[in-house]
Amino acid sequence: CTFGVIGHKYNNSVYSLKQVILAAIDNAKQSADKETFIVLDIGPLGRMMMPYGDLTFEEAYDLFKEIILIGKDQVDAVLFETFSDLYELKAGILAAKENSTLPIFATMTFEHNGHTLMGTDITTMVNALQALGVSALGVNCSLGPIELAPLIEKMIEISDIPLIIQPNAGLPHTHQDGS
């Protein structure tokens, strides 16, 4: 699991970013059989992109590039997942495309209103990610299968590439007895 492994999070760590990523990949390889693919899993950077935050596109690109360069020769593909900012995701995809030849998968997380937290709708996501040349695209996290159904139907309708569907278990609810 390399999902939260981002360079700036390891500035004060006894382990380097490279050590953590390579150890995670090694762990995956030790538990995999010969038919298993190893994927470099990359999540959001944990900082807001400009103009909402202080992270520039170039800084985001460089942070993603650092991860890609460490793992690219040890994995079979790159997965960007749980993104809510299409601009940040674009920085990651471009870093992967320009610094490796690996297949790239990308998923975003959506709210009940059919948009990501930063306002991207499903049609914009599909069109943008296809234009960027990802190998597969989709949705993950935040909503359960029932809540994601309309978004999935729209993706099926407009996507020309394979889809990834990773809902969570659904939203928590409280029973009448408080449990």
PDB file of C-alpha atoms in Angstrom:
ATOM      1  CA  CYS A   1       0.000   0.000   0.000  1.00  0.00           C
ATOM      2  CA  THR A   2       1.612   3.194  -1.212  1.00  0.00           C
ATOM      3  CA  PHE A   3      -1.610   5.247  -1.224  1.00  0.00           C
ATOM      4  CA  GLY A   4      -0.525   7.869   1.332  1.00  0.00           C
ATOM      5  CA  VAL A   5       3.184   7.786   0.608  1.00  0.00           C
ATOM      6  CA  ILE A   6       3.979  11.356  -0.472  1.00  0.00           C
ATOM      7  CA  GLY A   7       7.415  12.997  -0.313  1.00  0.00           C
ATOM      8  CA  HIS A   8       6.570  15.945   1.928  1.00  0.00           C
ATOM      9  CA  LYS A   9       5.102  13.583   4.535  1.00  0.00           C
ATOM     10  CA  TYR A  10       8.519  11.952   5.021  1.00  0.00           C
ATOM     11  CA  ASN A  11      10.637  15.056   5.592  1.00  0.00           C
ATOM     12  CA  ASN A  12      11.134  14.218   9.296  1.00  0.00           C
ATOM     13  CA  SER A  13      10.931  10.450   9.039  1.00  0.00           C
ATOM     14  CA  VAL A  14      13.717   8.001   9.791  1.00  0.00           C
ATOM     15  CA  TYR A  15      12.759   6.328   6.488  1.00  0.00           C
ATOM     16  CA  SER A  16      13.082   7.943   3.090  1.00  0.00           C
ATOM     17  CA  LEU A  17      10.268   8.070   0.571  1.00  0.00           C
ATOM     18  CA  LYS A  18      12.237   5.632  -1.580  1.00  0.00           C
ATOM     19  CA  GLN A  19      12.655   3.156   1.289  1.00  0.00           C
ATOM     20  CA  VAL A  20       8.941   3.178   2.080  1.00  0.00           C
ATOM     21  CA  ILE A  21       7.795   2.788  -1.529  1.00  0.00           C
ATOM     22  CA  LEU A  22      10.274   0.016  -2.317  1.00  0.00           C
ATOM     23  CA  ALA A  23       9.410  -1.815   0.924  1.00  0.00           C
ATOM     24  CA  ALA A  24       5.702  -1.661   0.075  1.00  0.00           C
ATOM     25  CA  ILE A  25       6.339  -2.985  -3.432  1.00  0.00           C
ATOM     26  CA  ASP A  26       8.586  -5.734  -2.020  1.00  0.00           C
ATOM     27  CA  ASN A  27       5.840  -6.738   0.439  1.00  0.00           C
ATOM     28  CA  ALA A  28       3.358  -6.987  -2.426  1.00  0.00           C
ATOM     29  CA  LYS A  29       5.752  -9.082  -4.487  1.00  0.00           C
ATOM     30  CA  GLN A  30       6.392 -11.460  -1.591  1.00  0.00           C
ATOM     31  CA  SER A  31       2.689 -12.199  -1.217  1.00  0.00           C
ATOM     32  CA  ALA A  32       1.899 -12.335  -4.958  1.00  0.00           C
ATOM     33  CA  ASP A  33       1.989 -15.284  -7.273  1.00  0.00           C
ATOM     34  CA  LYS A  34       3.355 -15.134 -10.826  1.00  0.00           C
ATOM     35  CA  GLU A  35      -0.044 -14.161 -12.247  1.00  0.00           C
ATOM     36  CA  THR A  36      -0.525 -11.179  -9.922  1.00  0.00           C
ATOM     37  CA  PHE A  37       0.072  -7.646 -11.114  1.00  0.00           C
ATOM     38  CA  ILE A  38       1.713  -5.153  -8.767  1.00  0.00           C
ATOM     39  CA  VAL A  39       0.296  -1.642  -8.951  1.00  0.00           C
ATOM     40  CA  LEU A  40       1.812   1.584  -7.631  1.00  0.00           C
ATOM     41  CA  ASP A  41      -1.143   3.072  -5.732  1.00  0.00           C
ATOM     42  CA  ILE A  42      -1.071   6.874  -5.512  1.00  0.00           C
ATOM     43  CA  GLY A  43      -3.570   9.006  -3.638  1.00  0.00           C
ATOM     44  CA  PRO A  44      -4.087  12.741  -3.357  1.00  0.00           C
ATOM     45  CA  LEU A  45      -1.177  14.807  -2.098  1.00  0.00           C
ATOM     46  CA  GLY A  46      -2.950  16.079   1.007  1.00  0.00           C
ATOM     47  CA  ARG A  47      -2.628  19.728   0.007  1.00  0.00           C
ATOM     48  CA  MET A  48      -5.063  21.906  -1.885  1.00  0.00           C
ATOM     49  CA  MET A  49      -4.179  23.057  -5.370  1.00  0.00           C
ATOM     50  CA  MET A  50      -4.140  26.741  -6.214  1.00  0.00           C
ATOM     51  CA  PRO A  51      -6.278  28.863  -6.145  1.00  0.00           C
ATOM     52  CA  TYR A  52      -7.904  27.127  -3.143  1.00  0.00           C
ATOM     53  CA  GLY A  53      -4.583  26.234  -1.544  1.00  0.00           C
ATOM     54  CA  ASP A  54      -0.900  26.880  -1.998  1.00  0.00           C
ATOM     55  CA  LEU A  55       0.100  23.887  -4.161  1.00  0.00           C
ATOM     56  CA  THR A  56       1.033  24.803  -7.729  1.00  0.00           C
ATOM     57  CA  PHE A  57       0.556  22.471 -10.674  1.00  0.00           C
ATOM     58  CA  GLU A  58       4.336  22.240 -11.100  1.00  0.00           C
ATOM     59  CA  GLU A  59       4.856  21.308  -7.438  1.00  0.00           C
ATOM     60  CA  ALA A  60       2.149  18.638  -7.670  1.00  0.00           C
ATOM     61  CA  TYR A  61       3.704  17.293 -10.867  1.00  0.00           C
ATOM     62  CA  ASP A  62       7.119  17.077  -9.194  1.00  0.00           C
ATOM     63  CA  LEU A  63       5.732  15.275  -6.120  1.00  0.00           C
ATOM     64  CA  PHE A  64       4.013  12.703  -8.339  1.00  0.00           C
ATOM     65  CA  LYS A  65       7.083  12.397 -10.578  1.00  0.00           C
ATOM     66  CA  GLU A  66       9.235  11.558  -7.556  1.00  0.00           C
ATOM     67  CA  ILE A  67       6.919   8.650  -6.667  1.00  0.00           C
ATOM     68  CA  ILE A  68       6.741   7.419 -10.265  1.00  0.00           C
ATOM     69  CA  LEU A  69      10.519   7.456 -10.724  1.00  0.00           C
ATOM     70  CA  ILE A  70      11.014   5.410  -7.551  1.00  0.00           C
ATOM     71  CA  GLY A  71       8.464   2.725  -8.384  1.00  0.00           C
ATOM     72  CA  LYS A  72       8.173   2.554 -12.165  1.00  0.00           C
ATOM     73  CA  ASP A  73      10.660  -0.269 -12.732  1.00  0.00           C
ATOM     74  CA  GLN A  74       9.185  -2.406  -9.950  1.00  0.00           C
ATOM     75  CA  VAL A  75       5.444  -2.366 -10.812  1.00  0.00           C
ATOM     76  CA  ASP A  76       3.091  -3.290 -13.648  1.00  0.00           C
ATOM     77  CA  ALA A  77       0.820  -0.228 -13.594  1.00  0.00           C
ATOM     78  CA  VAL A  78       0.033   3.018 -11.789  1.00  0.00           C
ATOM     79  CA  LEU A  79      -3.292   3.664 -10.055  1.00  0.00           C
ATOM     80  CA  PHE A  80      -4.335   7.173  -9.051  1.00  0.00           C
ATOM     81  CA  GLU A  81      -7.313   6.794  -6.743  1.00  0.00           C
ATOM     82  CA  THR A  82      -9.712   8.732  -4.526  1.00  0.00           C
ATOM     83  CA  PHE A  83      -9.081  12.092  -6.183  1.00  0.00           C
ATOM     84  CA  SER A  84     -11.595  14.909  -5.844  1.00  0.00           C
ATOM     85  CA  ASP A  85      -9.569  17.516  -7.766  1.00  0.00           C
ATOM     86  CA  LEU A  86      -9.292  16.856 -11.499  1.00  0.00           C
ATOM     87  CA  TYR A  87      -6.465  19.395 -11.815  1.00  0.00           C
ATOM     88  CA  GLU A  88      -4.371  17.542  -9.216  1.00  0.00           C
ATOM     89  CA  LEU A  89      -5.141  14.233 -10.909  1.00  0.00           C
ATOM     90  CA  LYS A  90      -4.044  15.699 -14.255  1.00  0.00           C
ATOM     91  CA  ALA A  91      -0.674  16.606 -12.712  1.00  0.00           C
ATOM     92  CA  GLY A  92      -0.263  12.988 -11.575  1.00  0.00           C
ATOM     93  CA  ILE A  93      -1.279  11.470 -14.880  1.00  0.00           C
ATOM     94  CA  LEU A  94       1.072  13.726 -16.831  1.00  0.00           C
ATOM     95  CA  ALA A  95       3.918  12.888 -14.428  1.00  0.00           C
ATOM     96  CA  ALA A  96       3.256   9.175 -14.972  1.00  0.00           C
ATOM     97  CA  LYS A  97       2.915   9.445 -18.763  1.00  0.00           C
ATOM     98  CA  GLU A  98       6.028  11.584 -19.160  1.00  0.00           C
ATOM     99  CA  ASN A  99       8.219   9.499 -16.841  1.00  0.00           C
ATOM    100  CA  SER A 100       7.132   5.912 -17.498  1.00  0.00           C
ATOM    101  CA  THR A 101       5.502   3.650 -20.049  1.00  0.00           C
ATOM    102  CA  LEU A 102       3.208   1.979 -17.524  1.00  0.00           C
ATOM    103  CA  PRO A 103      -0.556   1.621 -17.946  1.00  0.00           C
ATOM    104  CA  ILE A 104      -2.339   4.301 -15.912  1.00  0.00           C
ATOM    105  CA  PHE A 105      -5.636   3.835 -14.082  1.00  0.00           C
ATOM    106  CA  ALA A 106      -7.456   6.773 -12.497  1.00  0.00           C
ATOM    107  CA  THR A 107     -10.461   7.006 -10.192  1.00  0.00           C
ATOM    108  CA  MET A 108     -12.222   9.902  -8.560  1.00  0.00           C
ATOM    109  CA  THR A 109     -14.525  10.103  -5.584  1.00  0.00           C
ATOM    110  CA  PHE A 110     -17.982  11.656  -5.873  1.00  0.00           C
ATOM    111  CA  GLU A 111     -20.522  13.222  -3.536  1.00  0.00           C
ATOM    112  CA  HIS A 112     -24.309  12.686  -3.443  1.00  0.00           C
ATOM    113  CA  ASN A 113     -24.784  15.603  -5.825  1.00  0.00           C
ATOM    114  CA  GLY A 114     -22.955  13.750  -8.609  1.00  0.00           C
ATOM    115  CA  HIS A 115     -19.874  15.964  -8.402  1.00  0.00           C
ATOM    116  CA  THR A 116     -16.489  15.641  -6.762  1.00  0.00           C
ATOM    117  CA  LEU A 117     -15.721  17.838  -3.769  1.00  0.00           C
ATOM    118  CA  MET A 118     -14.064  20.287  -6.172  1.00  0.00           C
ATOM    119  CA  GLY A 119     -17.069  20.306  -8.526  1.00  0.00           C
ATOM    120  CA  THR A 120     -16.151  17.916 -11.345  1.00  0.00           C
ATOM    121  CA  ASP A 121     -19.130  16.049 -12.825  1.00  0.00           C
ATOM    122  CA  ILE A 122     -18.929  12.527 -14.233  1.00  0.00           C
ATOM    123  CA  THR A 123     -19.038  13.606 -17.902  1.00  0.00           C
ATOM    124  CA  THR A 124     -16.153  16.039 -17.431  1.00  0.00           C
ATOM    125  CA  MET A 125     -14.157  13.400 -15.579  1.00  0.00           C
ATOM    126  CA  VAL A 126     -14.641  10.755 -18.262  1.00  0.00           C
ATOM    127  CA  ASN A 127     -13.851  13.118 -21.129  1.00  0.00           C
ATOM    128  CA  ALA A 128     -10.789  14.597 -19.422  1.00  0.00           C
ATOM    129  CA  LEU A 129      -9.299  11.270 -18.348  1.00  0.00           C
ATOM    130  CA  GLN A 130      -9.870   9.709 -21.759  1.00  0.00           C
ATOM    131  CA  ALA A 131      -8.231  12.737 -23.414  1.00  0.00           C
ATOM    132  CA  LEU A 132      -5.245  12.304 -21.079  1.00  0.00           C
ATOM    133  CA  GLY A 133      -4.878   8.732 -22.348  1.00  0.00           C
ATOM    134  CA  VAL A 134      -5.471   6.660 -19.223  1.00  0.00           C
ATOM    135  CA  SER A 135      -5.918   2.916 -19.702  1.00  0.00           C
ATOM    136  CA  ALA A 136      -8.967   2.708 -17.410  1.00  0.00           C
ATOM    137  CA  LEU A 137     -11.002   5.181 -15.374  1.00  0.00           C
ATOM    138  CA  GLY A 138     -13.636   5.065 -12.716  1.00  0.00           C
ATOM    139  CA  VAL A 139     -15.045   5.883  -9.324  1.00  0.00           C
ATOM    140  CA  ASN A 140     -14.119   4.775  -5.840  1.00  0.00           C
ATOM    141  CA  CYS A 141     -14.774   5.479  -2.196  1.00  0.00           C
ATOM    142  CA  SER A 142     -17.259   7.906  -0.589  1.00  0.00           C
ATOM    143  CA  LEU A 143     -20.474   6.323  -1.905  1.00  0.00           C
ATOM    144  CA  GLY A 144     -21.899   2.822  -1.874  1.00  0.00           C
ATOM    145  CA  PRO A 145     -23.106   0.792  -4.858  1.00  0.00           C
ATOM    146  CA  ILE A 146     -26.655   2.133  -4.745  1.00  0.00           C
ATOM    147  CA  GLU A 147     -25.556   5.778  -4.600  1.00  0.00           C
ATOM    148  CA  LEU A 148     -22.990   5.254  -7.381  1.00  0.00           C
ATOM    149  CA  ALA A 149     -25.429   3.522  -9.769  1.00  0.00           C
ATOM    150  CA  PRO A 150     -26.449   6.664 -11.723  1.00  0.00           C
ATOM    151  CA  LEU A 151     -22.809   7.717 -12.117  1.00  0.00           C
ATOM    152  CA  ILE A 152     -21.834   4.238 -13.261  1.00  0.00           C
ATOM    153  CA  GLU A 153     -24.649   4.205 -15.823  1.00  0.00           C
ATOM    154  CA  LYS A 154     -23.428   7.532 -17.210  1.00  0.00           C
ATOM    155  CA  MET A 155     -19.823   6.267 -17.364  1.00  0.00           C
ATOM    156  CA  ILE A 156     -20.948   3.163 -19.259  1.00  0.00           C
ATOM    157  CA  GLU A 157     -22.814   5.384 -21.702  1.00  0.00           C
ATOM    158  CA  ILE A 158     -19.938   7.749 -22.506  1.00  0.00           C
ATOM    159  CA  SER A 159     -16.667   5.933 -21.821  1.00  0.00           C
ATOM    160  CA  ASP A 160     -14.701   4.255 -24.591  1.00  0.00           C
ATOM    161  CA  ILE A 161     -12.220   2.572 -22.245  1.00  0.00           C
ATOM    162  CA  PRO A 162     -12.468   0.028 -19.399  1.00  0.00           C
ATOM    163  CA  LEU A 163     -14.108   1.178 -16.181  1.00  0.00           C
ATOM    164  CA  ILE A 164     -13.112   0.720 -12.554  1.00  0.00           C
ATOM    165  CA  ILE A 165     -15.910   0.613  -9.991  1.00  0.00           C
ATOM    166  CA  GLN A 166     -14.862   0.502  -6.318  1.00  0.00           C
ATOM    167  CA  PRO A 167     -17.721   1.610  -4.087  1.00  0.00           C
ATOM    168  CA  ASN A 168     -17.409   1.572  -0.357  1.00  0.00           C
ATOM    169  CA  ALA A 169     -19.788  -0.483   1.789  1.00  0.00           C
ATOM    170  CA  GLY A 170     -22.360   2.302   1.724  1.00  0.00           C
ATOM    171  CA  LEU A 171     -22.972   5.164   4.066  1.00  0.00           C
ATOM    172  CA  PRO A 172     -23.348   4.459   7.790  1.00  0.00           C
ATOM    173  CA  HIS A 173     -26.769   4.857   9.340  1.00  0.00           C
ATOM    174  CA  THR A 174     -28.247   4.672  12.808  1.00  0.00           C
ATOM    175  CA  HIS A 175     -31.025   2.225  13.634  1.00  0.00           C
ATOM    176  CA  GLN A 176     -34.048   3.341  15.625  1.00  0.00           C
ATOM    177  CA  ASP A 177     -32.598   1.781  18.766  1.00  0.00           C
ATOM    178  CA  GLY A 178     -29.466   3.956  18.364  1.00  0.00           C
ATOM    179  CA  SER A 179     -27.148   1.172  17.235  1.00  0.00           C
TER     180      SER A 179
END
